[in-house]
Short mmCIF file of C-alpha atoms in Angstrom, two decimals:
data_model
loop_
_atom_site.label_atom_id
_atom_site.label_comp_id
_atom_site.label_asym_id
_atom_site.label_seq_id
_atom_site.Cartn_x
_atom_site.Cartn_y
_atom_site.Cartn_z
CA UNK A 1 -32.63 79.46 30.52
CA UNK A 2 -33.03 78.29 27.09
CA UNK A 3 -33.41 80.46 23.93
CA UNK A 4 -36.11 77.53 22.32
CA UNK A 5 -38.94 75.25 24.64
CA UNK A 6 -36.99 71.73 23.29
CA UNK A 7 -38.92 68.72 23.58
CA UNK A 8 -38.02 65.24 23.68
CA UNK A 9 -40.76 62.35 23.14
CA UNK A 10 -41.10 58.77 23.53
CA UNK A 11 -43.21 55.90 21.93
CA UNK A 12 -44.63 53.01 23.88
CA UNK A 13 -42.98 50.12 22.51
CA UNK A 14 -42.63 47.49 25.60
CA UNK A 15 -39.12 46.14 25.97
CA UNK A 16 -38.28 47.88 21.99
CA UNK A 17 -38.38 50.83 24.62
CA UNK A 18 -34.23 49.53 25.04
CA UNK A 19 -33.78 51.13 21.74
CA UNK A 20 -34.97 54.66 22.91
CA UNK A 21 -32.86 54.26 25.39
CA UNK A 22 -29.69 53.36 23.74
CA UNK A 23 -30.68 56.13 21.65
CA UNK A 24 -30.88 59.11 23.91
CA UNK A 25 -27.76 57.41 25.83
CA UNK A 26 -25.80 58.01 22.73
CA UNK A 27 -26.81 61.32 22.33
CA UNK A 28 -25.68 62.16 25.62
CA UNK A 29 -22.65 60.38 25.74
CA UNK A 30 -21.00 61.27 21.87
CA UNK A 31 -22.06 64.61 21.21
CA UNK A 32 -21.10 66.00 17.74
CA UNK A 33 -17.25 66.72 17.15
CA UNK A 34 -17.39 70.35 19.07
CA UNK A 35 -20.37 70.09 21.34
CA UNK A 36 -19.38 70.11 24.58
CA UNK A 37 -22.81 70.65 26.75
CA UNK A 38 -25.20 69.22 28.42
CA UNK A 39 -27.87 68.14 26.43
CA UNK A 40 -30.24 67.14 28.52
CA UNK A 41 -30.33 69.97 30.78
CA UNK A 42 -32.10 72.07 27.84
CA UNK A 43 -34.44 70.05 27.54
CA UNK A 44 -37.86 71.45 28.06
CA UNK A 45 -40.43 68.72 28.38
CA UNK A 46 -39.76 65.13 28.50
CA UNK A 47 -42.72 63.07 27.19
CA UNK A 48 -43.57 59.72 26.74
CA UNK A 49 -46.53 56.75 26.76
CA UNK A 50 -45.96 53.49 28.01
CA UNK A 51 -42.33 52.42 27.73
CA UNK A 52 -41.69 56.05 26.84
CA UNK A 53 -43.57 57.55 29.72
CA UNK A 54 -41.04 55.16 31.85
CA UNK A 55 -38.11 56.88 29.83
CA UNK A 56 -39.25 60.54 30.42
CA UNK A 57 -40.03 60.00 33.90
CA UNK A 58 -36.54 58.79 34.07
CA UNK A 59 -35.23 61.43 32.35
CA UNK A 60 -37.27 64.23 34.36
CA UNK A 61 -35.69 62.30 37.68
CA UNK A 62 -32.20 63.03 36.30
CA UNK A 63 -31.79 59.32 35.76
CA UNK A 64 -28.47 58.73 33.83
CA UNK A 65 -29.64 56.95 30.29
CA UNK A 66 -27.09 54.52 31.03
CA UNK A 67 -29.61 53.07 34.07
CA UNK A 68 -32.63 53.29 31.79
CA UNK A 69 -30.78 50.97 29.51
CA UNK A 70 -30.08 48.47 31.93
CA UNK A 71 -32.92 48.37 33.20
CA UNK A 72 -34.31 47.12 30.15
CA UNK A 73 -31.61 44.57 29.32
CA UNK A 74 -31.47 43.13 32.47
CA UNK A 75 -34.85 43.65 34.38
CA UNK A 76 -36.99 42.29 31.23
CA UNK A 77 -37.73 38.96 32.97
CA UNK A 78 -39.03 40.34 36.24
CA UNK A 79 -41.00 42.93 34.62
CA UNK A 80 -43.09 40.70 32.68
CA UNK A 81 -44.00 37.92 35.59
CA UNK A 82 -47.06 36.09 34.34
CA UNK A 83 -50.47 36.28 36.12
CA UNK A 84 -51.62 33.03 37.36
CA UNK A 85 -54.98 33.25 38.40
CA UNK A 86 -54.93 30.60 40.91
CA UNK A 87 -54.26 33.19 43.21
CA UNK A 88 -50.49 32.78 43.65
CA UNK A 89 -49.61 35.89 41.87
CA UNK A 90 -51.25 39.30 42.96
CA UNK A 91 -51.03 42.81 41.25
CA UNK A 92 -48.74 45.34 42.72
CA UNK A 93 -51.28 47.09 44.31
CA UNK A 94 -53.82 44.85 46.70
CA UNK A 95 -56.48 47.61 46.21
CA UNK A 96 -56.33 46.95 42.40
CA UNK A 97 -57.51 43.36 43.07
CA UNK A 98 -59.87 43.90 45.51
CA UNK A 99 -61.87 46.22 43.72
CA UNK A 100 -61.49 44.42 40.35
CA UNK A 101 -62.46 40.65 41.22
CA UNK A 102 -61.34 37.82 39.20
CA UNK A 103 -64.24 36.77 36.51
CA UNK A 104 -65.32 33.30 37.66
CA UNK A 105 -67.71 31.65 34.31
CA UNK A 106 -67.74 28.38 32.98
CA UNK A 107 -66.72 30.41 29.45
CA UNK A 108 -63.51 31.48 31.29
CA UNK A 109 -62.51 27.73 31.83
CA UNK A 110 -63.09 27.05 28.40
CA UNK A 111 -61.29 30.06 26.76
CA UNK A 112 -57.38 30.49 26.81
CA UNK A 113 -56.41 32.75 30.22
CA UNK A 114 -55.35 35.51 27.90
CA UNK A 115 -58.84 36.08 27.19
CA UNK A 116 -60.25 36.51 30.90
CA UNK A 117 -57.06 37.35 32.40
CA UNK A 118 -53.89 40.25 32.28
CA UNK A 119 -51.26 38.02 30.84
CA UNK A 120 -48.71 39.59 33.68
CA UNK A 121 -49.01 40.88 37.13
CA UNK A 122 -47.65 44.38 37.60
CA UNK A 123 -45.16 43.34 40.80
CA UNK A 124 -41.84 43.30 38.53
CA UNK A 125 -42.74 46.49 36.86
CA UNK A 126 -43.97 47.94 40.32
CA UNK A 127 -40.56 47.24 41.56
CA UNK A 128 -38.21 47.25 38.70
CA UNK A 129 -39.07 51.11 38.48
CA UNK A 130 -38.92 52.41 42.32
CA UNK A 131 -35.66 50.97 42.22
CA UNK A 132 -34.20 52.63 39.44
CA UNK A 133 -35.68 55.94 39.99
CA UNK A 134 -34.68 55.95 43.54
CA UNK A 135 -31.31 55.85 42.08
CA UNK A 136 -32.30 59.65 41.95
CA UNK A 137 -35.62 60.73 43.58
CA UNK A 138 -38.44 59.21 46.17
CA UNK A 139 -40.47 57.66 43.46
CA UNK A 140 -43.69 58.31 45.70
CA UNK A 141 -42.79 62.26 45.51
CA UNK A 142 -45.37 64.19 43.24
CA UNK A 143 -44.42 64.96 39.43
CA UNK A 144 -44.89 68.84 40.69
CA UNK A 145 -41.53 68.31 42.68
CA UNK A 146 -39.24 67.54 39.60
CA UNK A 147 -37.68 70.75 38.10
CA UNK A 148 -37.79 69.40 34.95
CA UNK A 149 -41.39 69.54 32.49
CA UNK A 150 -42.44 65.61 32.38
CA UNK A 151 -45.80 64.62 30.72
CA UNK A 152 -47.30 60.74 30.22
CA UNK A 153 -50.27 59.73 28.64
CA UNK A 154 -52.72 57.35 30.29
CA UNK A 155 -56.32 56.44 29.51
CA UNK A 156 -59.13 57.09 32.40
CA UNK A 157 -61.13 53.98 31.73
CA UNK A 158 -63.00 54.53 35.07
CA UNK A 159 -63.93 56.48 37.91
CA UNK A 160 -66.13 57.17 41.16
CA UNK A 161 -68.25 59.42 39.17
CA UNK A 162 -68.47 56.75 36.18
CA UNK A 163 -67.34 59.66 34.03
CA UNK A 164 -66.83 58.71 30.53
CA UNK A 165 -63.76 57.09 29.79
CA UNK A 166 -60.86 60.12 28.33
CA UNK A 167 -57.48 60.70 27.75
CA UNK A 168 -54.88 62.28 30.26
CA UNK A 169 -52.02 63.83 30.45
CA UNK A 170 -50.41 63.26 34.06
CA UNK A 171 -47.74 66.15 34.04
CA UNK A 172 -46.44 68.80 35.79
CA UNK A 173 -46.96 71.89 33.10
CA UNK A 174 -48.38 74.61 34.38
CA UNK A 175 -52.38 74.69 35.06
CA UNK A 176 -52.49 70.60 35.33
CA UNK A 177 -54.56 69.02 38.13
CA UNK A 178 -52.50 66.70 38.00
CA UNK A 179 -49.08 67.65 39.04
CA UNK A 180 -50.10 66.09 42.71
CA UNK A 181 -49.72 62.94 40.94
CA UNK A 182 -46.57 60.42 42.56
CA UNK A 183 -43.82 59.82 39.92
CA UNK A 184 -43.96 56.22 40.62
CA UNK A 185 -48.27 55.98 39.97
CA UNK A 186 -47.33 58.66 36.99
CA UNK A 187 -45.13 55.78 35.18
CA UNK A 188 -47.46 52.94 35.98
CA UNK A 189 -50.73 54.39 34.64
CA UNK A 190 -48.87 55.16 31.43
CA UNK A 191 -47.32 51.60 31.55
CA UNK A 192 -50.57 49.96 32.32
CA UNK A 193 -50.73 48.02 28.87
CA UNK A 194 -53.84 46.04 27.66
CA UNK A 195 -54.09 42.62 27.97
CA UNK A 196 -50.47 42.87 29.22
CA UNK A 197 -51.13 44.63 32.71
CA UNK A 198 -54.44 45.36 34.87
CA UNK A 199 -55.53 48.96 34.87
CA UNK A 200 -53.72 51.00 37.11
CA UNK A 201 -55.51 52.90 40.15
CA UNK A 202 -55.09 56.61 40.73
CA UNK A 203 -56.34 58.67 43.73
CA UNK A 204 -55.76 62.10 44.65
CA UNK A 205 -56.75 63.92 47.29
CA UNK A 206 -60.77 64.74 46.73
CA UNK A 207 -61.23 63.53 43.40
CA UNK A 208 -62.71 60.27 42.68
CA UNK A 209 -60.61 56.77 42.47
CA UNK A 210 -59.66 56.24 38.94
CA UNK A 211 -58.54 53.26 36.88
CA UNK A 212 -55.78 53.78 34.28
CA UNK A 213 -54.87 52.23 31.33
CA UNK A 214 -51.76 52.64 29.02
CA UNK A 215 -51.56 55.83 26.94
CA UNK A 216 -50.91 54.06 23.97
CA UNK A 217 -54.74 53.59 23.54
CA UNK A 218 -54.96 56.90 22.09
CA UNK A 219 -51.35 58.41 22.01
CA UNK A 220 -48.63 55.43 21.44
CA UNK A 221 -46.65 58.84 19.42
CA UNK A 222 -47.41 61.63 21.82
CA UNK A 223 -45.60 64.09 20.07
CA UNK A 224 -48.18 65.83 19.05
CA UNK A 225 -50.31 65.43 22.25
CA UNK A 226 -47.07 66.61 24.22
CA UNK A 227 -47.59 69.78 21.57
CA UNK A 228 -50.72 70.75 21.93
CA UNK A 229 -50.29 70.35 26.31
CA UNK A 230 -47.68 72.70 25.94
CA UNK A 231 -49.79 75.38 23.83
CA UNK A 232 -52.31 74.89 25.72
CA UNK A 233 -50.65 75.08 29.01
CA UNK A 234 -49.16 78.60 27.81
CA UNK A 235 -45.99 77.42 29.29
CA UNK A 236 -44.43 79.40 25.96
CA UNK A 237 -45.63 82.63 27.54
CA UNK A 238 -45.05 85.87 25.96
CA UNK A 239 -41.16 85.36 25.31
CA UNK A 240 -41.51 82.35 22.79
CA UNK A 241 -44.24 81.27 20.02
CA UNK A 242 -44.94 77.87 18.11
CA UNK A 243 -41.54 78.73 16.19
CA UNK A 244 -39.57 78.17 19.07
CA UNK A 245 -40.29 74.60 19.64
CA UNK A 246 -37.45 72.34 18.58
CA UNK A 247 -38.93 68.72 19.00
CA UNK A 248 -37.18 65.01 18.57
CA UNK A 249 -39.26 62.26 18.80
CA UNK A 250 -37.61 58.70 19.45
CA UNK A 251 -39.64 55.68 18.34
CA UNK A 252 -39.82 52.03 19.60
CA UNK A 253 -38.66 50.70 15.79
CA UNK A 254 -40.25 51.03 12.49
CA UNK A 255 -41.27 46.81 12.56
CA UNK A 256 -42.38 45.38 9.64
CA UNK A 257 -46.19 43.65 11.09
CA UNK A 258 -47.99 42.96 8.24
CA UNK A 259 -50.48 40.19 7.69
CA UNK A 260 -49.16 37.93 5.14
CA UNK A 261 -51.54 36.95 2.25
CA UNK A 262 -51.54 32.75 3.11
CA UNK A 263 -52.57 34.08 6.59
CA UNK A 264 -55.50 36.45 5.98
CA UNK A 265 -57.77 34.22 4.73
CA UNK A 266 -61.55 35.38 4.32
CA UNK A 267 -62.07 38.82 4.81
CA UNK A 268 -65.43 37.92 6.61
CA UNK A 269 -63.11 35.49 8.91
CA UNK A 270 -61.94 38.44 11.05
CA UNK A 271 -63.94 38.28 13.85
CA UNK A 272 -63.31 38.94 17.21
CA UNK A 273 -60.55 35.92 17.77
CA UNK A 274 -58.79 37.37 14.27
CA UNK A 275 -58.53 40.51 16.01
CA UNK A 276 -57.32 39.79 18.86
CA UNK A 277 -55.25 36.61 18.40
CA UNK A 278 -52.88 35.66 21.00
CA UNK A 279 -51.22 32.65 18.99
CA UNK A 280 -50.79 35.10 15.71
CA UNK A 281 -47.63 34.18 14.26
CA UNK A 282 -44.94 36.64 13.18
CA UNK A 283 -44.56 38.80 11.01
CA UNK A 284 -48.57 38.93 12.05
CA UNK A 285 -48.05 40.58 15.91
CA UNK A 286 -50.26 38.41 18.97
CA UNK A 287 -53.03 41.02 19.54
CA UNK A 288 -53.27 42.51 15.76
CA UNK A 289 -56.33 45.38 16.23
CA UNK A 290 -54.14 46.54 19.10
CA UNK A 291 -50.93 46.38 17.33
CA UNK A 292 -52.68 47.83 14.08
CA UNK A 293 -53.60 50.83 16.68
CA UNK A 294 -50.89 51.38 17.88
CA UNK A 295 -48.51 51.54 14.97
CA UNK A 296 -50.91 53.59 13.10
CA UNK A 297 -51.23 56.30 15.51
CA UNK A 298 -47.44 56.59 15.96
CA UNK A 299 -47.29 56.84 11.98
CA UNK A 300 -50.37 59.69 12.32
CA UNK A 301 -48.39 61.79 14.69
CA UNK A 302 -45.18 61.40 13.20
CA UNK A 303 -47.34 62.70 10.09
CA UNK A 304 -48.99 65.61 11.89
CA UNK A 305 -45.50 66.90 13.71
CA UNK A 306 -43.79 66.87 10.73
CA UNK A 307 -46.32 69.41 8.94
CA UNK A 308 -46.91 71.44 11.89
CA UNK A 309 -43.16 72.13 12.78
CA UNK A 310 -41.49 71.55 9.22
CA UNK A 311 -38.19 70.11 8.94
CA UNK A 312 -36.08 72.77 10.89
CA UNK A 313 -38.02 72.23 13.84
CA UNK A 314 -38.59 68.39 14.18
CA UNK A 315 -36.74 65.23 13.81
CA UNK A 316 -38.06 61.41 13.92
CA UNK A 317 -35.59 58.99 15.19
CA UNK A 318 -37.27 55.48 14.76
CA UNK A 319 -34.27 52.75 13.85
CA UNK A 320 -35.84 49.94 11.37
CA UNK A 321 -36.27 46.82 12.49
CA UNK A 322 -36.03 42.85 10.57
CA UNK A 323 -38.77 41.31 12.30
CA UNK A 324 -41.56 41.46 14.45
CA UNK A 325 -41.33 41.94 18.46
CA UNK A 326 -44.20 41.52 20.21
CA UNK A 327 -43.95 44.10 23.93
CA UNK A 328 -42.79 41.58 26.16
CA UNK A 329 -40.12 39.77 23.41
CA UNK A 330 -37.32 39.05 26.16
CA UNK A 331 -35.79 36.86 24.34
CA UNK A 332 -35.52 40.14 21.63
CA UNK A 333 -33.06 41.99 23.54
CA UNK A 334 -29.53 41.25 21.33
CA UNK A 335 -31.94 41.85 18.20
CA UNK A 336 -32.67 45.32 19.43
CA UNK A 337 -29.09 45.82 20.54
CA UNK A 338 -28.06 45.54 17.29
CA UNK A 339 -30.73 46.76 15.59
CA UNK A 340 -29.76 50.49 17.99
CA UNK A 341 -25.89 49.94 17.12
CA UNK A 342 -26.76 49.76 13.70
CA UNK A 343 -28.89 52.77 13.90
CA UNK A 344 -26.59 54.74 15.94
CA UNK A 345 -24.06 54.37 13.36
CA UNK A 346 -26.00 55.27 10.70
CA UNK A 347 -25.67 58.74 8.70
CA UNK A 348 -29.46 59.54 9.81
CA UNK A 349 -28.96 59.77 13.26
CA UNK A 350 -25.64 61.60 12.88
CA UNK A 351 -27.78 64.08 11.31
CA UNK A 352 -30.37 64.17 14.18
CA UNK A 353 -27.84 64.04 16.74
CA UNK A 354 -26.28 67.43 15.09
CA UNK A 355 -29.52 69.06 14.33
CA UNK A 356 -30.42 68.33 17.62
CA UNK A 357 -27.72 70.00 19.46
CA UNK A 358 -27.63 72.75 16.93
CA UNK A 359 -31.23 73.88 18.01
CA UNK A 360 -31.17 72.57 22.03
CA UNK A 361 -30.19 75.97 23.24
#
């Protein structure tokens, strides 16, 4: 049993999520000059959203970080299989399309598909992931059945009772109604990206059928929403209190999006098509508002875990990137590579690899 409740988290990212990876691979594989054990077996909680929630599902399965990597440089391609609407794709789930029928409107035909359509199907992803987390478990098993704490963020955007729409945390912390939850639906809700992937659907056994979107909506950082499941859970119980917690977060790269001043234009030009641009050119991201969302939350938490825990207790490991990559950037992956081999080899992470096993006891 461990003397602290250590945490590990994960930002969405899309493929960047190979950085994370390569990360937490490192640390496993070239511990500090004396450290001898297992890291990963102290760990707490793994959390994550999106990309992340795939990684701490992963990690929770006692899937070697070596896999997760590969599966990101090699698997990229089949993850992200476009959605054609002629019919000859489907989503990964027939139920998903059946009760979510293609909008048919002569606005449709005139518009570009990414603004009627999911620019992928979710088969690849559907698939990529059962394999490699049968590598350890029966990906349909529920997240109660792992022995080690896993939470992912998704976003209820529907259900039977038309509830409003909410946050969630699918995990198996004490007290959660949702520990009934399948690993494999746990790391597709989370994954469920906008514009990207459809919603996801979720049923349990006597609640209502619910659609799920990807966490990063409210919680692309979900350090501090892992933090306050935790204390909330009471999982600290009556041996351990806030000062206890020992948390490293792992980002998807600090990028440099930014909207350049010859680009902006008017300031009453952004309307809806500024917003949400598909053809925005780097270092502008495709899809600014929800780019601009998501990197401001993860900045927000990274801001809010930092003064909560202070310096002894929490480390950021986020390696810098040169240039824009948009989720699905396949053709990113030696950029990323290098931009983690740099990183790993930098003086910071030496420090956050040492603090880290200094304090994940």
């Amino acid at each position: 049993m461990t003397k602290n409740y250590n945490m590990i988290t994960c930002d969405g990212g899309g493929i960047r999520g190979l950085m994370s990876a390569k990360l937490i691979n490192d640390l496993v594989s070239n511990p500090p000059s004396g450290s001898s054990s297992d890291i990963l077996s102290n760990v707490s909680l793994f959390a994550g959203t999106s990309t992340g929630g795939i990684i701490a599902i992963g990690l929770a399965c006692g899937v070697a970080p070596s896999l997760l990597v590969s599966l990101y440089e090699n698997k990229c391609k089949k993850i992200f299989q476009a959605y054609q609407p002629n019919g000859t794709t489907s989503s990964a789930v027939s139920r998903l399309q059946s009760a979510s029928p293609q909008p048919e409107s002569v606005l449709c035909d005139l518009l570009p598909e990414d603004f009627c359509y999911v620019k992928y199907t979710d088969m690849g992803l559907y698939e990529a992931l059962k394999a490699t987390l049968s590598a350890k478990v029966n990906p349909d098993n529920a997240l109660s059945t792992l022995s080690a704490g896993v939470l992912v963020t998704t976003f209820m955007m529907l259900d039977a009772n038309t509830d409003p729409w909410s946050p969630l945390a699918l995990t198996n912390l004490p007290n959660s109604k949702y520990g009934g939850v399948s690993i494999i639906d746990a790391a597709m809700c989370s994954a469920a990206a906008p514009i990207y992937f459809p919603p996801y659907p979720l049923e349990l056994t006597g609640e209502p059928a619910m659609r799920c979107a990807d966490g990063g909506v409210f919680a692309n950082n979900p350090s501090t929403y892992a933090l306050a499941n935790v204390l909330g859970s009471q999982v600290l119980g009556q041996s351990m209190t806030l000062s206890n917690v020992m948390l490293l977060s792992i980002g998807t790269g600090a990028n440099v999006d930014t909207v350049p001043p010859k680009d902006f234009g008017k300031s009453t030009d952004w309307g809806i098509f500024k917003w949400l641009d598909p053809l925005a050119v780097p270092p502008e991201p495709v899809y600014p508002l929800m780019a601009a969302m998501f990197d401001a939350q993860s900045q927000m938490a990274d801001f809010e875990a930092g003064n909560i825990l202070g310096s002894s207790q929490y480390r950021r490991a986020n390696p810098p990137l040169s240039q824009t990559i948009n989720l699905d950037g396949c053709g990113s992956i030696s950029t990323l590579v290098g931009a983690a081999n740099t990183y790993i080899n930098s003086q910071e992470w030496i420090d956050i690899k040492q603090w880290a096993y200094h304090n994940f006891v």
